[in-house]
Amino acid sequence: MRASTISIATVTAAALAGAIAAGTTIAGPAADSGRPVAGSASAGPARELTDVERSRVEQAEQRLIRQCMAEAGFRYWVLAPLSPEELRAFAHPFVLNDVSWAREHGYGGLIQQKFFTLKKRDPNLAYRNRLSRAERTRYLTALSGGPDTPVRSVRLPAGGSIRSAVGGCEDEARKKLYGDPGTYFHANKIATNLTALYVPKLVRDKRFTTALGVWSDCMRRATGRAYTDPEAVQADLPKRTEGLSGARKQAAEVELAVAESTCARKSALARTLEKLDREYGAPVRKRYSKEISTSARMQWAALAAANRSSSSSN
């Protein structure tokens, strides 16, 4: 239930790598601008898709799945897209530095709670659960593929691999949007999993540790508690809100989020992080510029297809 994670040493590297990979190192007014694409000085897209643009692609994918499932004899509901506020509440950036957002929403806890409450009423889940066992199996095979669905796998630059078996209508929808889902899967998983190659060095940089120390001192003065990093804030948040409900629980969350975002600005932690990410990440992104450019190019092609789909359905 947060819009920020930061930690030190190994934990810092893991949390930071995840946030940077998602393109959400900070939560601020410019957080949805889209990251520049490596090597984009040449012909091609100048940036990655924003959250709103990705949502547009996801909606088009859902409409295509609905059409495909209807052809297979099943109903499928396209749910409303997440609002900009909901997208921000689930962004999980590295550090919250938007004081206005924090003052109004805290870490987005109420927004997330409302989302999960509505998610329980997903008509697709209700419909699937009403089917007989045989029909449910046929439904799932039509939606995602059966036991013989090929498994895509890609080895990550820092080690390990990601595997995915997606067939059926989901794969057909992605073919219509991305052209070649296999190529996109390979390029995108590499492009979004590069941070582990350089974040361990970044978190040992004196500029980062100094800014983090200033942030920690600021938090101690603001809250009266010793937080070495925002990850410690999140570990403490359930304790601070235990036994509280309604307005009092939200007020405690807001108080902590405002302190974090205010200290992030005063310590220049967010600005320092962005600068170091460019410095340490640039050589790595250059090394994998082919995969990054391919992923971005295919995302833009999917967005163009989504826009055409939306226009034709109006």
CSV table of N, CA and C in Angstrom, one decimal, residues 65 68-69 140-146 148-152 164-175:
chain,number,residue,atom,x,y,z
A,65,ILE,N,-10.0,-10.1,-27.1
A,65,ILE,CA,-10.2,-11.3,-26.4
A,65,ILE,C,-11.8,-11.6,-26.4
A,68,CYS,N,-12.9,-12.9,-29.7
A,68,CYS,CA,-12.4,-14.2,-29.9
A,68,CYS,C,-13.2,-15.2,-29.1
A,69,MET,N,-13.5,-14.9,-27.8
A,69,MET,CA,-14.2,-15.8,-26.9
A,69,MET,C,-15.6,-16.0,-27.4
A,140,LEU,N,-11.2,-22.1,-20.3
A,140,LEU,CA,-9.8,-21.8,-20.0
A,140,LEU,C,-8.9,-22.1,-21.2
A,141,THR,N,-9.2,-23.2,-21.9
A,141,THR,CA,-8.4,-23.5,-23.1
A,141,THR,C,-8.6,-22.5,-24.2
A,142,ALA,N,-9.9,-22.1,-24.4
A,142,ALA,CA,-10.1,-21.0,-25.4
A,142,ALA,C,-9.5,-19.7,-25.0
A,143,LEU,N,-9.4,-19.4,-23.7
A,143,LEU,CA,-8.9,-18.1,-23.3
A,143,LEU,C,-7.4,-18.1,-23.3
A,144,SER,N,-6.7,-19.1,-22.7
A,144,SER,CA,-5.3,-19.1,-22.5
A,144,SER,C,-4.5,-20.2,-23.2
A,145,GLY,N,-5.2,-21.2,-23.8
A,145,GLY,CA,-4.5,-22.3,-24.4
A,145,GLY,C,-4.6,-23.5,-23.5
A,146,GLY,N,-4.3,-24.7,-24.0
A,146,GLY,CA,-4.4,-25.9,-23.3
A,146,GLY,C,-3.0,-26.4,-22.9
A,148,ASP,N,-0.9,-28.3,-24.3
A,148,ASP,CA,0.1,-28.3,-25.3
A,148,ASP,C,0.5,-26.9,-25.8
A,149,THR,N,0.1,-25.9,-25.1
A,149,THR,CA,0.5,-24.5,-25.5
A,149,THR,C,2.0,-24.4,-25.3
A,150,PRO,N,2.7,-23.9,-26.4
A,150,PRO,CA,4.2,-23.7,-26.3
A,150,PRO,C,4.6,-22.7,-25.2
A,151,VAL,N,5.7,-23.0,-24.6
A,151,VAL,CA,6.2,-22.2,-23.5
A,151,VAL,C,7.3,-21.3,-24.1
A,152,ARG,N,7.1,-19.9,-23.9
A,152,ARG,CA,8.2,-19.0,-24.3
A,152,ARG,C,9.1,-18.8,-23.1
A,164,SER,N,6.8,-18.2,-20.0
A,164,SER,CA,5.3,-17.9,-20.1
A,164,SER,C,4.7,-18.8,-21.2
A,165,ALA,N,3.5,-19.3,-20.8
A,165,ALA,CA,2.8,-20.1,-21.7
A,165,ALA,C,1.4,-19.4,-21.9
A,166,VAL,N,1.3,-18.7,-23.1
A,166,VAL,CA,0.1,-18.0,-23.4
A,166,VAL,C,-0.4,-18.4,-24.7
A,167,GLY,N,-1.6,-19.0,-24.8
A,167,GLY,CA,-2.2,-19.4,-26.1
A,167,GLY,C,-3.6,-18.9,-26.2
A,168,GLY,N,-4.4,-19.5,-26.9
A,168,GLY,CA,-5.8,-19.2,-27.0
A,168,GLY,C,-6.1,-17.8,-27.5
A,169,CYS,N,-7.2,-17.2,-27.0
A,169,CYS,CA,-7.6,-15.9,-27.4
A,169,CYS,C,-6.6,-14.8,-27.0
A,170,GLU,N,-6.0,-15.0,-25.8
A,170,GLU,CA,-5.0,-14.1,-25.3
A,170,GLU,C,-3.9,-13.9,-26.3
A,171,ASP,N,-3.4,-15.0,-26.8
A,171,ASP,CA,-2.3,-15.0,-27.8
A,171,ASP,C,-2.7,-14.4,-29.1
A,172,GLU,N,-3.9,-14.8,-29.5
A,172,GLU,CA,-4.4,-14.2,-30.8
A,172,GLU,C,-4.6,-12.7,-30.7
A,173,ALA,N,-5.1,-12.2,-29.6
A,173,ALA,CA,-5.2,-10.8,-29.4
A,173,ALA,C,-3.9,-10.1,-29.5
A,174,ARG,N,-2.9,-10.7,-28.9
A,174,ARG,CA,-1.5,-10.0,-28.9
A,174,ARG,C,-0.9,-10.1,-30.3
A,175,LYS,N,-1.2,-11.1,-31.0
A,175,LYS,CA,-0.7,-11.2,-32.4
A,175,LYS,C,-1.3,-10.0,-33.2
